[in-house]
Amino acid sequence: MKRAWRWWRGILVAFALLGAVRLVLPLPFVIEVVIFSIYTMGCNFLLGRLGFISFGQPAYLAAGAYGTAFYLFYVGTNPYVGILAGIASGLAVAGLVGPLFVRLRSDYFALVNLALAVIIYYLMQKVLASITRGDNGLWFLANIASTPVLNLGKPREFFLFAFLVALGVWAFYKYLDDSIYGACCLATKINEDKLQFLGYSNYRVRLVAFLIANTTTALAGALYAVYLGFVSPEVTSPARAADPVVVTILGGAGTLYGPLVGAFAYTGMKDVISKLIGNWELFIGFLLVCIMLAGEKGIWGTLQPMLARLGRRKRETESTGGGAARA
Amino acid sequence: MMDVQLLTSGVIFGLSIGSIFFLMSIGLSLCFGLMRIISLDQLLYYSIGAYLTYSVSLATGSMWLGTLAGVAVAGAASFVVERVVFPRIYARELTFSMITSFGVLFGGIGVIKLFWGVVPRPVPVPTLAQVSILGTEVPVYRVIVIGIAAMVYAGIWLFLNRTIIGKAIRAGIESVEHVEGLGINVARLFTITFIIAGTLSGLAGGLHAPLIMVDPQMGLEVLAFVFMVVIIGGLGSIKGTLVSALIVGQVVSLGSLVYAPLAQMAPFAIMLLILLVKPTGLYGSPLLKR
């Protein structure tokens, strides 16, 4: 029982804080933070656990968003099924390009993903304009039916849904982290030869990680689609390719709660800074360079070791009250 | 079938686009070849070259003067960035250089916005004359661009093969430690290469400016094409960059004659095909494993 508590403790604390934030800050802001952090989680997993940076996450976001959009616009009205459709299309896209992308060197991987994002942007905007309505986007807010338990059409209840989904996502990633597969992912980043000697296939580890990460991204896209009731090619525009990368680094690549912290800081800064100085790119570029040159740990990446050390010191003083010497 | 006139103009158009792609991408390729970094801020120097061309040509009325100014300022900017930001990047892994140079690119876009605002600006073409090649009327400017790119390639070849610095750079591309062991100042070599790369990117921007509108996001808009060119050609190989730039140029140009919507996506398909067969590009070396 104690072990279960300790496993869940971090996640419950983090989401309790998130819930507390909801009481203080406006609803649209908190929903944006929740969905954006799910979006970033995919990028964070790729960068922190595999060592791959992808400048093309908008591609998979669009896959999820458009999958949901097509379903809700053309086929049915149930938003839950719509979200499932979005996840499925994200999985399909990732499954299609994954086997090729994952074999590439880290820089080619980043570039190729960006090229994919640009291609999907162009596809949605011009080539498939007949079914995607091009820049006008697909509007389906009216289509979303009222569902029994939680009416996803209403923002308040949507927030509860997104909150629970995020909780599930974090529990899933924590489980992954603690599993053997999670150790394999880390190993494939640190030393792939040794992993091969242990009998694991680097390619397979990377491919599954790629699928998991980008399906998570597609889930975020599906959530965006249902929340906004509207999808346009702008969601995958190349100018937005920087968002998940910046937030990942800002929060702390490879940490579990980095995306939450990063998404919160990024969305907050965007609101505050945009009012003060109009020039958002200058600020974010400068911030990114500074973080990278200062050790690339990010906000949670620097806080977490400090908190861990504090916790350890407190436990030491509690257990060595008698004065037994510790090494 | 297409008539010869359309085909000829399509090929020449493709050559001129390919020339500009070459100039844009050679910086990225060079930096990777010698310094093992991905310098995404080359696209910033491209933008700077384009914007300076706009401003100076507006002030003086001469586009070529503007291009010269663009090249000079781009080179200067690349020197400053190299000295300030990059020394800490060289020793780190590839992804570090990618993220940091992306940050520089983004910040630079912000600086451009600060000085020039967000409205796209037009740059006048220096000469509207047309010349007759193989019976087709072709804009002289495009032929000039092809000529300049050819001269640049020849210049790079001469530089790398006939000068001491060039030979040192080629040696450095193979092994930096050996070059250091010879007593050559490798840090200075890196700076020189970076400045050359930035200057060429600025030249690309200056030459491209009359063909498109300059706007702050132009670096990001061509980012995907530059990537496709360097991936197809193979990072680090100059001949590879030239070959793949010409290929991509022809694909985009002739493709738009055949079926316009897919013309922009065709290079992507080609890139994927080539990556399936040769994961490091046509002329890329299988150097770093990760």
PDB file of N, CA and C in Angstrom, chain A residues 50-137:
ATOM      1  N   LEU A  50      15.178   9.319 -26.010  1.00  0.00           N
ATOM      2  CA  LEU A  50      15.813   8.723 -27.167  1.00  0.00           C
ATOM      3  C   LEU A  50      16.964   9.561 -27.689  1.00  0.00           C
ATOM      4  N   GLY A  51      16.985  10.829 -27.327  1.00  0.00           N
ATOM      5  CA  GLY A  51      18.009  11.690 -27.855  1.00  0.00           C
ATOM      6  C   GLY A  51      17.691  12.212 -29.234  1.00  0.00           C
ATOM      7  N   PHE A  52      16.445  12.035 -29.696  1.00  0.00           N
ATOM      8  CA  PHE A  52      16.035  12.562 -30.997  1.00  0.00           C
ATOM      9  C   PHE A  52      15.349  13.892 -30.797  1.00  0.00           C
ATOM     10  N   ILE A  53      15.731  14.906 -31.588  1.00  0.00           N
ATOM     11  CA  ILE A  53      14.953  16.131 -31.573  1.00  0.00           C
ATOM     12  C   ILE A  53      14.139  16.163 -32.857  1.00  0.00           C
ATOM     13  N   SER A  54      12.862  16.486 -32.730  1.00  0.00           N
ATOM     14  CA  SER A  54      12.018  16.515 -33.917  1.00  0.00           C
ATOM     15  C   SER A  54      11.457  17.914 -34.084  1.00  0.00           C
ATOM     16  N   PHE A  55      11.761  18.528 -35.217  1.00  0.00           N
ATOM     17  CA  PHE A  55      11.203  19.849 -35.481  1.00  0.00           C
ATOM     18  C   PHE A  55       9.867  19.743 -36.174  1.00  0.00           C
ATOM     19  N   GLY A  56       9.321  18.561 -36.270  1.00  0.00           N
ATOM     20  CA  GLY A  56       8.115  18.378 -37.056  1.00  0.00           C
ATOM     21  C   GLY A  56       6.950  17.830 -36.269  1.00  0.00           C
ATOM     22  N   GLN A  57       6.907  18.080 -34.957  1.00  0.00           N
ATOM     23  CA  GLN A  57       5.784  17.580 -34.170  1.00  0.00           C
ATOM     24  C   GLN A  57       4.431  18.075 -34.660  1.00  0.00           C
ATOM     25  N   PRO A  58       4.357  19.309 -35.236  1.00  0.00           N
ATOM     26  CA  PRO A  58       3.059  19.745 -35.757  1.00  0.00           C
ATOM     27  C   PRO A  58       2.449  18.768 -36.742  1.00  0.00           C
ATOM     28  N   ALA A  59       3.283  17.971 -37.432  1.00  0.00           N
ATOM     29  CA  ALA A  59       2.742  17.016 -38.390  1.00  0.00           C
ATOM     30  C   ALA A  59       1.811  16.024 -37.686  1.00  0.00           C
ATOM     31  N   TYR A  60       2.253  15.497 -36.557  1.00  0.00           N
ATOM     32  CA  TYR A  60       1.452  14.492 -35.860  1.00  0.00           C
ATOM     33  C   TYR A  60       0.299  15.136 -35.116  1.00  0.00           C
ATOM     34  N   LEU A  61       0.514  16.392 -34.677  1.00  0.00           N
ATOM     35  CA  LEU A  61      -0.586  17.139 -34.073  1.00  0.00           C
ATOM     36  C   LEU A  61      -1.703  17.295 -35.091  1.00  0.00           C
ATOM     37  N   ALA A  62      -1.302  17.635 -36.332  1.00  0.00           N
ATOM     38  CA  ALA A  62      -2.294  17.816 -37.388  1.00  0.00           C
ATOM     39  C   ALA A  62      -2.963  16.499 -37.718  1.00  0.00           C
ATOM     40  N   ALA A  63      -2.191  15.401 -37.708  1.00  0.00           N
ATOM     41  CA  ALA A  63      -2.775  14.095 -38.005  1.00  0.00           C
ATOM     42  C   ALA A  63      -3.918  13.813 -37.034  1.00  0.00           C
ATOM     43  N   GLY A  64      -3.664  14.042 -35.755  1.00  0.00           N
ATOM     44  CA  GLY A  64      -4.702  13.811 -34.766  1.00  0.00           C
ATOM     45  C   GLY A  64      -5.863  14.782 -34.923  1.00  0.00           C
ATOM     46  N   ALA A  65      -5.531  16.073 -35.098  1.00  0.00           N
ATOM     47  CA  ALA A  65      -6.584  17.078 -35.191  1.00  0.00           C
ATOM     48  C   ALA A  65      -7.463  16.838 -36.413  1.00  0.00           C
ATOM     49  N   TYR A  66      -6.824  16.612 -37.574  1.00  0.00           N
ATOM     50  CA  TYR A  66      -7.621  16.413 -38.784  1.00  0.00           C
ATOM     51  C   TYR A  66      -8.375  15.094 -38.751  1.00  0.00           C
ATOM     52  N   GLY A  67      -7.797  14.071 -38.139  1.00  0.00           N
ATOM     53  CA  GLY A  67      -8.518  12.805 -38.005  1.00  0.00           C
ATOM     54  C   GLY A  67      -9.834  13.021 -37.272  1.00  0.00           C
ATOM     55  N   THR A  68      -9.733  13.716 -36.119  1.00  0.00           N
ATOM     56  CA  THR A  68     -10.955  14.023 -35.374  1.00  0.00           C
ATOM     57  C   THR A  68     -11.877  14.915 -36.183  1.00  0.00           C
ATOM     58  N   ALA A  69     -11.292  15.904 -36.864  1.00  0.00           N
ATOM     59  CA  ALA A  69     -12.108  16.847 -37.626  1.00  0.00           C
ATOM     60  C   ALA A  69     -12.878  16.130 -38.723  1.00  0.00           C
ATOM     61  N   PHE A  70     -12.186  15.268 -39.464  1.00  0.00           N
ATOM     62  CA  PHE A  70     -12.871  14.555 -40.536  1.00  0.00           C
ATOM     63  C   PHE A  70     -14.021  13.737 -39.980  1.00  0.00           C
ATOM     64  N   TYR A  71     -13.755  13.056 -38.845  1.00  0.00           N
ATOM     65  CA  TYR A  71     -14.830  12.237 -38.283  1.00  0.00           C
ATOM     66  C   TYR A  71     -16.021  13.099 -37.889  1.00  0.00           C
ATOM     67  N   LEU A  72     -15.741  14.173 -37.126  1.00  0.00           N
ATOM     68  CA  LEU A  72     -16.855  14.968 -36.601  1.00  0.00           C
ATOM     69  C   LEU A  72     -17.543  15.783 -37.686  1.00  0.00           C
ATOM     70  N   PHE A  73     -16.816  16.052 -38.779  1.00  0.00           N
ATOM     71  CA  PHE A  73     -17.409  16.886 -39.818  1.00  0.00           C
ATOM     72  C   PHE A  73     -18.199  16.057 -40.798  1.00  0.00           C
ATOM     73  N   TYR A  74     -17.661  14.894 -41.132  1.00  0.00           N
ATOM     74  CA  TYR A  74     -18.274  14.121 -42.197  1.00  0.00           C
ATOM     75  C   TYR A  74     -19.055  12.914 -41.713  1.00  0.00           C
ATOM     76  N   VAL A  75     -18.639  12.327 -40.606  1.00  0.00           N
ATOM     77  CA  VAL A  75     -19.186  11.011 -40.276  1.00  0.00           C
ATOM     78  C   VAL A  75     -20.186  11.069 -39.131  1.00  0.00           C
ATOM     79  N   GLY A  76     -19.736  11.409 -37.935  1.00  0.00           N
ATOM     80  CA  GLY A  76     -20.622  11.261 -36.781  1.00  0.00           C
ATOM     81  C   GLY A  76     -20.571  12.453 -35.868  1.00  0.00           C
ATOM     82  N   THR A  77     -21.132  12.297 -34.694  1.00  0.00           N
ATOM     83  CA  THR A  77     -21.183  13.427 -33.775  1.00  0.00           C
ATOM     84  C   THR A  77     -20.634  13.108 -32.406  1.00  0.00           C
ATOM     85  N   ASN A  78     -20.254  11.871 -32.159  1.00  0.00           N
ATOM     86  CA  ASN A  78     -19.799  11.534 -30.824  1.00  0.00           C
ATOM     87  C   ASN A  78     -18.353  11.977 -30.644  1.00  0.00           C
ATOM     88  N   PRO A  79     -18.090  12.913 -29.727  1.00  0.00           N
ATOM     89  CA  PRO A  79     -16.720  13.422 -29.612  1.00  0.00           C
ATOM     90  C   PRO A  79     -15.727  12.380 -29.134  1.00  0.00           C
ATOM     91  N   TYR A  80     -16.182  11.434 -28.303  1.00  0.00           N
ATOM     92  CA  TYR A  80     -15.249  10.410 -27.833  1.00  0.00           C
ATOM     93  C   TYR A  80     -14.744   9.575 -28.996  1.00  0.00           C
ATOM     94  N   VAL A  81     -15.671   9.173 -29.870  1.00  0.00           N
ATOM     95  CA  VAL A  81     -15.247   8.411 -31.046  1.00  0.00           C
ATOM     96  C   VAL A  81     -14.344   9.280 -31.916  1.00  0.00           C
ATOM     97  N   GLY A  82     -14.671  10.577 -31.968  1.00  0.00           N
ATOM     98  CA  GLY A  82     -13.843  11.494 -32.737  1.00  0.00           C
ATOM     99  C   GLY A  82     -12.413  11.501 -32.235  1.00  0.00           C
ATOM    100  N   ILE A  83     -12.267  11.547 -30.905  1.00  0.00           N
ATOM    101  CA  ILE A  83     -10.926  11.543 -30.341  1.00  0.00           C
ATOM    102  C   ILE A  83     -10.206  10.245 -30.664  1.00  0.00           C
ATOM    103  N   LEU A  84     -10.959   9.132 -30.586  1.00  0.00           N
ATOM    104  CA  LEU A  84     -10.345   7.858 -30.945  1.00  0.00           C
ATOM    105  C   LEU A  84      -9.897   7.862 -32.402  1.00  0.00           C
ATOM    106  N   ALA A  85     -10.736   8.486 -33.265  1.00  0.00           N
ATOM    107  CA  ALA A  85     -10.367   8.570 -34.677  1.00  0.00           C
ATOM    108  C   ALA A  85      -9.079   9.375 -34.840  1.00  0.00           C
ATOM    109  N   GLY A  86      -8.970  10.437 -34.056  1.00  0.00           N
ATOM    110  CA  GLY A  86      -7.761  11.241 -34.130  1.00  0.00           C
ATOM    111  C   GLY A  86      -6.534  10.453 -33.711  1.00  0.00           C
ATOM    112  N   ILE A  87      -6.677   9.710 -32.608  1.00  0.00           N
ATOM    113  CA  ILE A  87      -5.545   8.907 -32.144  1.00  0.00           C
ATOM    114  C   ILE A  87      -5.175   7.876 -33.195  1.00  0.00           C
ATOM    115  N   ALA A  88      -6.201   7.254 -33.781  1.00  0.00           N
ATOM    116  CA  ALA A  88      -5.922   6.227 -34.782  1.00  0.00           C
ATOM    117  C   ALA A  88      -5.185   6.806 -35.980  1.00  0.00           C
ATOM    118  N   SER A  89      -5.613   8.002 -36.433  1.00  0.00           N
ATOM    119  CA  SER A  89      -4.933   8.564 -37.599  1.00  0.00           C
ATOM    120  C   SER A  89      -3.511   8.966 -37.252  1.00  0.00           C
ATOM    121  N   GLY A  90      -3.284   9.437 -36.020  1.00  0.00           N
ATOM    122  CA  GLY A  90      -1.921   9.751 -35.614  1.00  0.00           C
ATOM    123  C   GLY A  90      -1.062   8.509 -35.614  1.00  0.00           C
ATOM    124  N   LEU A  91      -1.621   7.422 -35.070  1.00  0.00           N
ATOM    125  CA  LEU A  91      -0.882   6.161 -35.056  1.00  0.00           C
ATOM    126  C   LEU A  91      -0.560   5.716 -36.467  1.00  0.00           C
ATOM    127  N   ALA A  92      -1.559   5.925 -37.386  1.00  0.00           N
ATOM    128  CA  ALA A  92      -1.348   5.503 -38.766  1.00  0.00           C
ATOM    129  C   ALA A  92      -0.208   6.279 -39.410  1.00  0.00           C
ATOM    130  N   VAL A  93      -0.220   7.601 -39.247  1.00  0.00           N
ATOM    131  CA  VAL A  93       0.830   8.418 -39.852  1.00  0.00           C
ATOM    132  C   VAL A  93       2.196   8.048 -39.276  1.00  0.00           C
ATOM    133  N   ALA A  94       2.239   7.930 -37.945  1.00  0.00           N
ATOM    134  CA  ALA A  94       3.514   7.587 -37.314  1.00  0.00           C
ATOM    135  C   ALA A  94       3.987   6.218 -37.768  1.00  0.00           C
ATOM    136  N   GLY A  95       3.022   5.294 -37.915  1.00  0.00           N
ATOM    137  CA  GLY A  95       3.393   3.950 -38.339  1.00  0.00           C
ATOM    138  C   GLY A  95       3.894   3.937 -39.769  1.00  0.00           C
ATOM    139  N   LEU A  96       3.376   4.870 -40.575  1.00  0.00           N
ATOM    140  CA  LEU A  96       3.774   4.919 -41.976  1.00  0.00           C
ATOM    141  C   LEU A  96       5.203   5.401 -42.137  1.00  0.00           C
ATOM    142  N   VAL A  97       5.544   6.483 -41.419  1.00  0.00           N
ATOM    143  CA  VAL A  97       6.869   7.072 -41.615  1.00  0.00           C
ATOM    144  C   VAL A  97       7.889   6.582 -40.600  1.00  0.00           C
ATOM    145  N   GLY A  98       7.401   6.024 -39.492  1.00  0.00           N
ATOM    146  CA  GLY A  98       8.309   5.604 -38.436  1.00  0.00           C
ATOM    147  C   GLY A  98       9.427   4.688 -38.893  1.00  0.00           C
ATOM    148  N   PRO A  99       9.098   3.573 -39.569  1.00  0.00           N
ATOM    149  CA  PRO A  99      10.154   2.624 -39.938  1.00  0.00           C
ATOM    150  C   PRO A  99      11.292   3.263 -40.712  1.00  0.00           C
ATOM    151  N   LEU A 100      11.000   4.325 -41.493  1.00  0.00           N
ATOM    152  CA  LEU A 100      12.080   4.982 -42.222  1.00  0.00           C
ATOM    153  C   LEU A 100      12.777   6.013 -41.353  1.00  0.00           C
ATOM    154  N   PHE A 101      11.988   6.842 -40.677  1.00  0.00           N
ATOM    155  CA  PHE A 101      12.572   7.962 -39.946  1.00  0.00           C
ATOM    156  C   PHE A 101      13.504   7.500 -38.844  1.00  0.00           C
ATOM    157  N   VAL A 102      13.126   6.410 -38.188  1.00  0.00           N
ATOM    158  CA  VAL A 102      13.827   6.017 -36.985  1.00  0.00           C
ATOM    159  C   VAL A 102      15.219   5.466 -37.296  1.00  0.00           C
ATOM    160  N   ARG A 103      15.461   5.080 -38.547  1.00  0.00           N
ATOM    161  CA  ARG A 103      16.785   4.580 -38.891  1.00  0.00           C
ATOM    162  C   ARG A 103      17.800   5.699 -39.083  1.00  0.00           C
ATOM    163  N   LEU A 104      17.319   6.951 -39.159  1.00  0.00           N
ATOM    164  CA  LEU A 104      18.198   8.043 -39.553  1.00  0.00           C
ATOM    165  C   LEU A 104      19.015   8.570 -38.396  1.00  0.00           C
ATOM    166  N   ARG A 105      20.070   9.267 -38.759  1.00  0.00           N
ATOM    167  CA  ARG A 105      20.893   9.932 -37.764  1.00  0.00           C
ATOM    168  C   ARG A 105      20.098  11.073 -37.150  1.00  0.00           C
ATOM    169  N   SER A 106      20.503  11.530 -35.974  1.00  0.00           N
ATOM    170  CA  SER A 106      19.671  12.463 -35.214  1.00  0.00           C
ATOM    171  C   SER A 106      19.382  13.748 -35.966  1.00  0.00           C
ATOM    172  N   ASP A 107      20.351  14.267 -36.725  1.00  0.00           N
ATOM    173  CA  ASP A 107      20.081  15.534 -37.418  1.00  0.00           C
ATOM    174  C   ASP A 107      19.140  15.305 -38.598  1.00  0.00           C
ATOM    175  N   TYR A 108      19.348  14.220 -39.345  1.00  0.00           N
ATOM    176  CA  TYR A 108      18.439  13.925 -40.446  1.00  0.00           C
ATOM    177  C   TYR A 108      17.034  13.697 -39.922  1.00  0.00           C
ATOM    178  N   PHE A 109      16.937  13.065 -38.768  1.00  0.00           N
ATOM    179  CA  PHE A 109      15.626  12.816 -38.177  1.00  0.00           C
ATOM    180  C   PHE A 109      14.888  14.125 -37.953  1.00  0.00           C
ATOM    181  N   ALA A 110      15.583  15.091 -37.358  1.00  0.00           N
ATOM    182  CA  ALA A 110      14.948  16.375 -37.084  1.00  0.00           C
ATOM    183  C   ALA A 110      14.492  17.043 -38.373  1.00  0.00           C
ATOM    184  N   LEU A 111      15.354  17.024 -39.373  1.00  0.00           N
ATOM    185  CA  LEU A 111      15.039  17.711 -40.615  1.00  0.00           C
ATOM    186  C   LEU A 111      13.915  17.033 -41.359  1.00  0.00           C
ATOM    187  N   VAL A 112      13.947  15.714 -41.364  1.00  0.00           N
ATOM    188  CA  VAL A 112      12.938  14.972 -42.106  1.00  0.00           C
ATOM    189  C   VAL A 112      11.565  15.165 -41.489  1.00  0.00           C
ATOM    190  N   ASN A 113      11.515  15.245 -40.169  1.00  0.00           N
ATOM    191  CA  ASN A 113      10.236  15.499 -39.506  1.00  0.00           C
ATOM    192  C   ASN A 113       9.705  16.867 -39.856  1.00  0.00           C
ATOM    193  N   LEU A 114      10.608  17.857 -39.939  1.00  0.00           N
ATOM    194  CA  LEU A 114      10.165  19.189 -40.325  1.00  0.00           C
ATOM    195  C   LEU A 114       9.622  19.169 -41.738  1.00  0.00           C
ATOM    196  N   ALA A 115      10.322  18.437 -42.631  1.00  0.00           N
ATOM    197  CA  ALA A 115       9.841  18.344 -44.004  1.00  0.00           C
ATOM    198  C   ALA A 115       8.446  17.729 -44.022  1.00  0.00           C
ATOM    199  N   LEU A 116       8.226  16.698 -43.194  1.00  0.00           N
ATOM    200  CA  LEU A 116       6.903  16.082 -43.117  1.00  0.00           C
ATOM    201  C   LEU A 116       5.854  17.089 -42.672  1.00  0.00           C
ATOM    202  N   ALA A 117       6.191  17.898 -41.680  1.00  0.00           N
ATOM    203  CA  ALA A 117       5.240  18.900 -41.202  1.00  0.00           C
ATOM    204  C   ALA A 117       4.884  19.872 -42.316  1.00  0.00           C
ATOM    205  N   VAL A 118       5.893  20.309 -43.073  1.00  0.00           N
ATOM    206  CA  VAL A 118       5.639  21.243 -44.171  1.00  0.00           C
ATOM    207  C   VAL A 118       4.767  20.590 -45.229  1.00  0.00           C
ATOM    208  N   ILE A 119       5.059  19.332 -45.541  1.00  0.00           N
ATOM    209  CA  ILE A 119       4.280  18.624 -46.556  1.00  0.00           C
ATOM    210  C   ILE A 119       2.829  18.499 -46.126  1.00  0.00           C
ATOM    211  N   ILE A 120       2.605  18.118 -44.868  1.00  0.00           N
ATOM    212  CA  ILE A 120       1.231  17.964 -44.386  1.00  0.00           C
ATOM    213  C   ILE A 120       0.524  19.320 -44.411  1.00  0.00           C
ATOM    214  N   TYR A 121       1.247  20.373 -44.063  1.00  0.00           N
ATOM    215  CA  TYR A 121       0.681  21.719 -44.127  1.00  0.00           C
ATOM    216  C   TYR A 121       0.221  22.022 -45.543  1.00  0.00           C
ATOM    217  N   TYR A 122       1.112  21.733 -46.488  1.00  0.00           N
ATOM    218  CA  TYR A 122       0.796  22.023 -47.872  1.00  0.00           C
ATOM    219  C   TYR A 122      -0.351  21.159 -48.373  1.00  0.00           C
ATOM    220  N   LEU A 123      -0.332  19.883 -47.962  1.00  0.00           N
ATOM    221  CA  LEU A 123      -1.407  18.966 -48.318  1.00  0.00           C
ATOM    222  C   LEU A 123      -2.753  19.501 -47.836  1.00  0.00           C
ATOM    223  N   MET A 124      -2.825  19.845 -46.568  1.00  0.00           N
ATOM    224  CA  MET A 124      -4.098  20.267 -45.986  1.00  0.00           C
ATOM    225  C   MET A 124      -4.550  21.602 -46.545  1.00  0.00           C
ATOM    226  N   GLN A 125      -3.549  22.438 -46.896  1.00  0.00           N
ATOM    227  CA  GLN A 125      -3.922  23.776 -47.306  1.00  0.00           C
ATOM    228  C   GLN A 125      -4.352  23.811 -48.768  1.00  0.00           C
ATOM    229  N   LYS A 126      -3.628  23.069 -49.646  1.00  0.00           N
ATOM    230  CA  LYS A 126      -3.885  23.233 -51.059  1.00  0.00           C
ATOM    231  C   LYS A 126      -4.375  21.951 -51.733  1.00  0.00           C
ATOM    232  N   VAL A 127      -3.598  20.878 -51.540  1.00  0.00           N
ATOM    233  CA  VAL A 127      -3.858  19.711 -52.364  1.00  0.00           C
ATOM    234  C   VAL A 127      -5.205  19.073 -52.021  1.00  0.00           C
ATOM    235  N   LEU A 128      -5.465  18.903 -50.713  1.00  0.00           N
ATOM    236  CA  LEU A 128      -6.707  18.268 -50.299  1.00  0.00           C
ATOM    237  C   LEU A 128      -7.756  19.301 -49.927  1.00  0.00           C
ATOM    238  N   ALA A 129      -7.610  20.504 -50.486  1.00  0.00           N
ATOM    239  CA  ALA A 129      -8.488  21.598 -50.059  1.00  0.00           C
ATOM    240  C   ALA A 129      -9.950  21.266 -50.247  1.00  0.00           C
ATOM    241  N   SER A 130     -10.252  20.375 -51.169  1.00  0.00           N
ATOM    242  CA  SER A 130     -11.664  20.056 -51.391  1.00  0.00           C
ATOM    243  C   SER A 130     -12.282  19.404 -50.171  1.00  0.00           C
ATOM    244  N   ILE A 131     -11.492  18.566 -49.446  1.00  0.00           N
ATOM    245  CA  ILE A 131     -12.098  17.959 -48.265  1.00  0.00           C
ATOM    246  C   ILE A 131     -11.704  18.671 -46.973  1.00  0.00           C
ATOM    247  N   THR A 132     -10.657  19.480 -47.016  1.00  0.00           N
ATOM    248  CA  THR A 132     -10.274  20.148 -45.774  1.00  0.00           C
ATOM    249  C   THR A 132     -10.694  21.608 -45.746  1.00  0.00           C
ATOM    250  N   ARG A 133     -11.290  22.071 -46.836  1.00  0.00           N
ATOM    251  CA  ARG A 133     -11.688  23.477 -46.952  1.00  0.00           C
ATOM    252  C   ARG A 133     -10.503  24.412 -46.811  1.00  0.00           C
ATOM    253  N   GLY A 134      -9.297  23.927 -47.026  1.00  0.00           N
ATOM    254  CA  GLY A 134      -8.122  24.784 -47.068  1.00  0.00           C
ATOM    255  C   GLY A 134      -7.978  25.684 -45.848  1.00  0.00           C
ATOM    256  N   ASP A 135      -7.648  26.950 -46.097  1.00  0.00           N
ATOM    257  CA  ASP A 135      -7.395  27.870 -44.996  1.00  0.00           C
ATOM    258  C   ASP A 135      -8.644  28.186 -44.197  1.00  0.00           C
ATOM    259  N   ASN A 136      -9.817  27.975 -44.799  1.00  0.00           N
ATOM    260  CA  ASN A 136     -11.033  28.275 -44.039  1.00  0.00           C
ATOM    261  C   ASN A 136     -11.223  27.314 -42.889  1.00  0.00           C
ATOM    262  N   GLY A 137     -10.660  26.138 -43.020  1.00  0.00           N
ATOM    263  CA  GLY A 137     -10.728  25.187 -41.926  1.00  0.00           C
ATOM    264  C   GLY A 137     -12.065  24.482 -41.854  1.00  0.00           C
TER     265      GLY A 137
END
